[in-house]
Each structure stands twice: as structure tokens, then as C-alpha cells.
mmCIF file of C-alpha atoms in Angstrom:
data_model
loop_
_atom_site.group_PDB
_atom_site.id
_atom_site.type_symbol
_atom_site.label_atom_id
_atom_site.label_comp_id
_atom_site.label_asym_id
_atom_site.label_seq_id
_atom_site.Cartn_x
_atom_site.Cartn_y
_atom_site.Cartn_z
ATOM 1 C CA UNK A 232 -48.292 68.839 -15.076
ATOM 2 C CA UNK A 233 -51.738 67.910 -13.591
ATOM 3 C CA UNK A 234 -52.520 65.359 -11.459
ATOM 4 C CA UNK A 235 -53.827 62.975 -13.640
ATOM 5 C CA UNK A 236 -50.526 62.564 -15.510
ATOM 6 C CA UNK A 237 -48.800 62.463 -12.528
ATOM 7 C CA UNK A 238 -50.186 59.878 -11.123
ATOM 8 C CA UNK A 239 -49.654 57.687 -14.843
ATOM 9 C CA UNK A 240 -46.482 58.123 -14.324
ATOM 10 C CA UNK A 241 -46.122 56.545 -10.866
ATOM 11 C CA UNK A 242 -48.059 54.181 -12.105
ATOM 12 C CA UNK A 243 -46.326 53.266 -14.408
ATOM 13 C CA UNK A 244 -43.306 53.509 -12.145
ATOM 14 C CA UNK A 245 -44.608 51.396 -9.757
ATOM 15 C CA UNK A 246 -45.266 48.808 -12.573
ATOM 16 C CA UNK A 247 -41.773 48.752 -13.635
ATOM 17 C CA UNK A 248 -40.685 48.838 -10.327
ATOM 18 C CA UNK A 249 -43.032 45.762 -9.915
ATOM 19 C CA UNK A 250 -41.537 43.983 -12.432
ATOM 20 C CA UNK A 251 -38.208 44.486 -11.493
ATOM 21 C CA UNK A 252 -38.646 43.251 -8.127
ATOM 22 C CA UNK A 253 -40.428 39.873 -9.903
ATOM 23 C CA UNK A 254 -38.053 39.242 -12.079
ATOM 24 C CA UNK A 255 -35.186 39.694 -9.822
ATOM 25 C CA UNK A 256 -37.477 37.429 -7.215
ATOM 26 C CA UNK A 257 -37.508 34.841 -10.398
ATOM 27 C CA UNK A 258 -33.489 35.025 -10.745
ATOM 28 C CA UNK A 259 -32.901 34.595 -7.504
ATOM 29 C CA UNK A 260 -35.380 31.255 -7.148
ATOM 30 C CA UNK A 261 -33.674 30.149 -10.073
ATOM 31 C CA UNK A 262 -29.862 30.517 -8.418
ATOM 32 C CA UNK A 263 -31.792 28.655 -5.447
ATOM 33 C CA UNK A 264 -32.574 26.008 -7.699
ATOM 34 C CA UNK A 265 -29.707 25.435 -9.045
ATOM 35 C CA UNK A 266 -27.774 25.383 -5.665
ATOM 36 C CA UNK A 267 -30.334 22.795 -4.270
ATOM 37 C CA UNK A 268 -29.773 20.763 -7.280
ATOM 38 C CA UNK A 269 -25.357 21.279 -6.980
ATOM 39 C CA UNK A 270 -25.666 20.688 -3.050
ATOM 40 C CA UNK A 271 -27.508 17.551 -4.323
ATOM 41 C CA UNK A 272 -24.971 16.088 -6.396
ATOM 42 C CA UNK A 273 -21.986 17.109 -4.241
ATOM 43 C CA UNK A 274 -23.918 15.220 -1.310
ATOM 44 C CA UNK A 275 -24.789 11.996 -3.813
ATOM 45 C CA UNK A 276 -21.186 12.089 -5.002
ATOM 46 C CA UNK A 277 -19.686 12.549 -1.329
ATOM 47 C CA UNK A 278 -21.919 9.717 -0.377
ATOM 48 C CA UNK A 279 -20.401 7.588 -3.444
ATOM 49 C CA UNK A 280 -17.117 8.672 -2.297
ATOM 50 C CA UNK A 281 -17.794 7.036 1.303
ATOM 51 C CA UNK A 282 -18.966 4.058 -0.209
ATOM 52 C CA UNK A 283 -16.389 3.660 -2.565
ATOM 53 C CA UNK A 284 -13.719 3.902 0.425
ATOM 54 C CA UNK A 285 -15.830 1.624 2.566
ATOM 55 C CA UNK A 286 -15.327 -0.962 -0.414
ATOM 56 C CA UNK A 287 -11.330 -0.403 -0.824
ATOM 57 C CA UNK A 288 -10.778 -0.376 2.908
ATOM 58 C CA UNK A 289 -12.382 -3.627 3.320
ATOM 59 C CA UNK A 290 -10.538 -4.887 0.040
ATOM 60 C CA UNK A 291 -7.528 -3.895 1.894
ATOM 61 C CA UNK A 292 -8.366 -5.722 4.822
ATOM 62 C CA UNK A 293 -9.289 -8.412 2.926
ATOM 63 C CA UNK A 294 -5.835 -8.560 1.475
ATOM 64 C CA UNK A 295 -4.034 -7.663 4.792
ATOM 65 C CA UNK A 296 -5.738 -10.625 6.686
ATOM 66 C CA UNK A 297 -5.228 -13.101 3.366
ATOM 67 C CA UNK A 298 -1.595 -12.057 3.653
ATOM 68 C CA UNK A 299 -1.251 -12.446 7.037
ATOM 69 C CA UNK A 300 -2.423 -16.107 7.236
ATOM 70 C CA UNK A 301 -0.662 -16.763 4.117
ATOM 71 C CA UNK A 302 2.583 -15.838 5.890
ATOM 72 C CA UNK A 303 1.565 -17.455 9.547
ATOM 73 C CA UNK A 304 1.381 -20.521 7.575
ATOM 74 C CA UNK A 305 4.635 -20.262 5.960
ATOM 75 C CA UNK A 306 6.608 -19.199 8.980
ATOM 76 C CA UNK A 307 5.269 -22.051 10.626
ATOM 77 C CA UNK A 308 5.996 -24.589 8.260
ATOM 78 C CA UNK A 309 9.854 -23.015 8.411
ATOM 79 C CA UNK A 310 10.599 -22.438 11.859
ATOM 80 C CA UNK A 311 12.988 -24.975 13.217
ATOM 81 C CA UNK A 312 12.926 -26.051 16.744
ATOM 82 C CA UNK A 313 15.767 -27.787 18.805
ATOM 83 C CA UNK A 314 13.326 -30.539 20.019
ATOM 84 C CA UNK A 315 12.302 -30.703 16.202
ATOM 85 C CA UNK A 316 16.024 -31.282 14.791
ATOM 86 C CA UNK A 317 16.463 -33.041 18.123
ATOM 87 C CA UNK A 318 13.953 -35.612 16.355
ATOM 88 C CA UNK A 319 14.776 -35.582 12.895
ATOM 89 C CA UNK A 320 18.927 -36.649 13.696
ATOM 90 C CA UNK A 321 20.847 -38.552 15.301
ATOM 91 C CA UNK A 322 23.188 -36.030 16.599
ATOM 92 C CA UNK A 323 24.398 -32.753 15.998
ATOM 93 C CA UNK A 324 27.349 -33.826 14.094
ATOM 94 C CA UNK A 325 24.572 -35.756 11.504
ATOM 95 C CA UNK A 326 22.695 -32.350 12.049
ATOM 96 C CA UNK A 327 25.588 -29.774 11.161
ATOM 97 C CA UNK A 328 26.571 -32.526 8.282
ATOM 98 C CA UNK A 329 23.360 -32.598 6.688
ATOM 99 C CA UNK A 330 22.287 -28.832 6.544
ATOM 100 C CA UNK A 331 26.337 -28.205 6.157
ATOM 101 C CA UNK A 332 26.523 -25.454 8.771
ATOM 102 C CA UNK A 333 29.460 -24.964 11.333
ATOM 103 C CA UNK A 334 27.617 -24.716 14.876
ATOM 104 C CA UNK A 335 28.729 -25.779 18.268
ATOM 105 C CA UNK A 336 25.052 -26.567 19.949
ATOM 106 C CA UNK A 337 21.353 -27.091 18.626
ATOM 107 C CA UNK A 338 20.436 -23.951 19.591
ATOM 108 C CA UNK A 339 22.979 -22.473 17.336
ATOM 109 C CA UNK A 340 21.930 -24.631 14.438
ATOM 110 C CA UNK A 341 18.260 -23.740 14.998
ATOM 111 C CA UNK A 342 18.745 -20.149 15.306
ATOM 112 C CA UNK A 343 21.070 -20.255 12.209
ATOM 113 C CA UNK A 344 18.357 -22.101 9.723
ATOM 114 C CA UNK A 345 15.646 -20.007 10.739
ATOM 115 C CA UNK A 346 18.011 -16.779 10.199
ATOM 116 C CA UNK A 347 18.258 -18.426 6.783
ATOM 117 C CA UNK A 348 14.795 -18.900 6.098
ATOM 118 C CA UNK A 349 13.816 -15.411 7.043
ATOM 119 C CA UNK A 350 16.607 -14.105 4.777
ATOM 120 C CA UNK A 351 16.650 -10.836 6.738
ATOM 121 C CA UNK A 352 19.930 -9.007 5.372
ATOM 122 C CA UNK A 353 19.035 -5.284 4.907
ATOM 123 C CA UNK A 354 22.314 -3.534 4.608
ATOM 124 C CA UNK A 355 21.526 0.156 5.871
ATOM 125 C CA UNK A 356 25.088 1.834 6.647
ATOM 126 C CA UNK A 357 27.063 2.709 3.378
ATOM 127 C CA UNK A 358 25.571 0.282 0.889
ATOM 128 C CA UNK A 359 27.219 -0.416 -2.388
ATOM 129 C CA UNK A 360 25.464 1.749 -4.997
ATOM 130 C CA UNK A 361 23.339 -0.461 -7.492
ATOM 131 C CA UNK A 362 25.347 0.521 -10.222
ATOM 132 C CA UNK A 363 28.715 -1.259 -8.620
ATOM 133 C CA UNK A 364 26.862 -4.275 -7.563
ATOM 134 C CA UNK A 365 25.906 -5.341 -10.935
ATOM 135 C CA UNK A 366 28.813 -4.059 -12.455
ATOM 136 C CA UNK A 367 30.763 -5.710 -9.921
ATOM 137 C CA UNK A 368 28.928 -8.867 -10.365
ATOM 138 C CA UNK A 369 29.129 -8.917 -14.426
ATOM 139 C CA UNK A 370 32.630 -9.113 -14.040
ATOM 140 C CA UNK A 371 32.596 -11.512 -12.158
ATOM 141 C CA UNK A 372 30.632 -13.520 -14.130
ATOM 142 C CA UNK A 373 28.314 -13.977 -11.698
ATOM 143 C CA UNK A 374 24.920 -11.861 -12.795
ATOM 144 C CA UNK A 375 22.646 -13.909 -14.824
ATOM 145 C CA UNK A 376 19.301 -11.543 -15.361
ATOM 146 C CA UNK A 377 17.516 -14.962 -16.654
ATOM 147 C CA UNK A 378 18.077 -17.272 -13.358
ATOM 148 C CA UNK A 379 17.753 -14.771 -10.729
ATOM 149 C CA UNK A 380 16.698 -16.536 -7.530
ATOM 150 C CA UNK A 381 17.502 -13.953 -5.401
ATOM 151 C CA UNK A 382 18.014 -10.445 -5.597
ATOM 152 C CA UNK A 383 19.874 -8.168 -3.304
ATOM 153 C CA UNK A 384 18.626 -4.854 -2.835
ATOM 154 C CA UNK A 385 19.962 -1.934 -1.106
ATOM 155 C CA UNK A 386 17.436 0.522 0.128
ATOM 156 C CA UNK A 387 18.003 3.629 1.558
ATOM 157 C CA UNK A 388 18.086 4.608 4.630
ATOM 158 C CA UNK A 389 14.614 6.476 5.094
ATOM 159 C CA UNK A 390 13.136 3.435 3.415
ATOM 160 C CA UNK A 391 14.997 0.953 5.303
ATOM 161 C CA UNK A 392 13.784 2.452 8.842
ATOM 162 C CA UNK A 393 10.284 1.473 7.464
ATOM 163 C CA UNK A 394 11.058 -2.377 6.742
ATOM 164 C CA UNK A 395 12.539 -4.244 9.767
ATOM 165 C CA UNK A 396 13.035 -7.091 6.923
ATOM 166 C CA UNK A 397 13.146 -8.604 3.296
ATOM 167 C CA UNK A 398 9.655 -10.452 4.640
ATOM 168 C CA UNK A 399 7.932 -7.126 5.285
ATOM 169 C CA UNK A 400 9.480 -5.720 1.699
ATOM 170 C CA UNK A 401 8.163 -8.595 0.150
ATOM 171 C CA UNK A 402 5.067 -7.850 1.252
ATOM 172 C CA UNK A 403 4.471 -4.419 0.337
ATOM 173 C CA UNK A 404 5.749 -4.598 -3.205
ATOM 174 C CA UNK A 405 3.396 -7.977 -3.250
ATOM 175 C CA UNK A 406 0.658 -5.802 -1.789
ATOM 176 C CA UNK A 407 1.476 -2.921 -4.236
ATOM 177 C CA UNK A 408 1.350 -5.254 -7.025
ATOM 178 C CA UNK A 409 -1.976 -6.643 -6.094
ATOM 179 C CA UNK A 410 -3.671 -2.738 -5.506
ATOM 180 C CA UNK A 411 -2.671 -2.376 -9.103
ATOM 181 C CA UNK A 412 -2.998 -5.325 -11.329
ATOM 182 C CA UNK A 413 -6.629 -4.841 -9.677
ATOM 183 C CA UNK A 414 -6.908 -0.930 -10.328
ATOM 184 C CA UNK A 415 -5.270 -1.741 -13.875
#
């Protein structure tokens, strides 16, 4: 070969070799491109995703708060005092005779009325199993499904640890209720 052919050649080489390097130069701008433009979305959608929580977390406060004057009102308007049956009767006799409780002091009687109010009976050790309480109570003549004013419920242990109360049920599944009815 002479040297004019030879040098065609890695001319020609380099020219290929050129391209190669430009269009693998063009690829790779391209993959940058569309990074930048994924990185963007993830960031807008992350940032959407902060805001969003921002919004439910102050819902949720919202509710909390509502709920928590909602039920400072109502304990207040049912807590019984002695100096407050002390003014509504006579005596403890009329007291005992009007509410129909057995008590032997005002204290007593106080304690026992806001005990009802609060209607705290969580049975934890050994409850009855759902299935024998309404059985139990169909029997007995006693279960009406339309007229139910109250409802016992037994709850497990693990899930009893979490509610001190029927008040503090009440309010979750009332809280619970809300968070979906508004989700729905």
C-alpha cells in the first residue's frame, strides 16, 4: 500500500471514529435530559406530597382540637359536684330518691353519677365472646337490633391497653368515620 491510501484510510477512520464519539456524546446528553426532566418531576411530586401532608395534618388538627372542645364542653355540662347536688336537694335522702341510687354520703352519689355519665366499663380479663352475648341476649329476649341505645363491646386485650375508656373509643371510631366519609 502507498502512503496516500494509507492515510484515506485513517481518515476515514478517524471520521468514523469521530462520529462515534458524537453520537455517543448525543446519547448520553439525551439520558441527561431525560434525568433532569425525571429528577424534576420526582422533586415537583415530592413537593406535592409535602403539601398534601401539610393539608391532612392540619385537617387532623383541625378535627383533634374540634373534638376536644366538643368533649370539654360535654364533660362539663355532666360532671356533678357535691356543692352542686348540695344545691339542687334538699337532702341526700331527696338526692338518692330522685336519681334512685343506694349511697351513704354526697360524695358517693357524686362519684357514682359521674361514673355513670362516663360509662367507662371496658371488660379486659376473659370477656364473653360476641357470639354468646347476642346469643345469650336473643334468648333472653332482650336484643332488639332496631332500639339499640347502647352497645356493649368487648375488645381485646391489645386493643383495650390502647383505650383507657368507652369516651376515648368513641372518639376514634368518630374520628375514623370522619377521615373517611371525607376521603370517600
Amino acid at each position: 500500500m502507498n502512503k496516500k491510501s494509507l492515510s484515506t484510510t485513517q481518515k476515514q477512520g478517524k471520521a468514523r471514529l469521530g462520529d462515534q464519539i458524537r453520537s455517543i456524546a448525543d446519547r448520553l446528553k439525551q439520558e441527561t435530559d431525560v434525568q433532569i426532566t425525571a429528577t424534576s418531576r420526582i422533586l415537583g411530586a415530592a413537593a406535592q406530597i409535602a403539601e398534601n401532608h401539610d393539608q391532612l395534618i392540619n385537617e387532623v388538627v383541625d378535627m383533634v382540637e374540634s373534638d376536644l372542645n366538643v368533649e370539654k364542653q360535654v364533660s362539663q355540662k355532666h360532671i356533678y359536684t357535691i356543692d352542686f347536688l348540695k344545691q339542687q336537694f334538699k337532702t341526700l335522702r331527696d338526692a338518692k330518691a330522685h336519681f334512685n341510687l343506694k349511697v351513704s354520703s354526697w360524695e358517693s352519689l357524686a362519684n357514682k353519677l359521674n361514673a355513670a355519665s362516663c360509662q367507662t366499663t371496658i371488660i379486659q380479663n376473659n370477656p364473653q365472646s360476641n357470639q354468646d352475648f347476642v346469643e345469650t341476649n336473643i334468648i333472653n329476649g332482650e336484643y332488639n337490633f332496631h332500639n339499640i341505645e347502647k352497645l356493649t363491646v368487648f375488645l381485646e386485650p391489645d386493643v383495650a391497653q390502647m383505650f383507657p375508656n368507652s369516651e376515648a373509643v368513641n372518639e376514634a371510631l368518630r374520628f375514623l368515620i370522619r377521615v373517611t366519609s371525607k376521603n370517600g
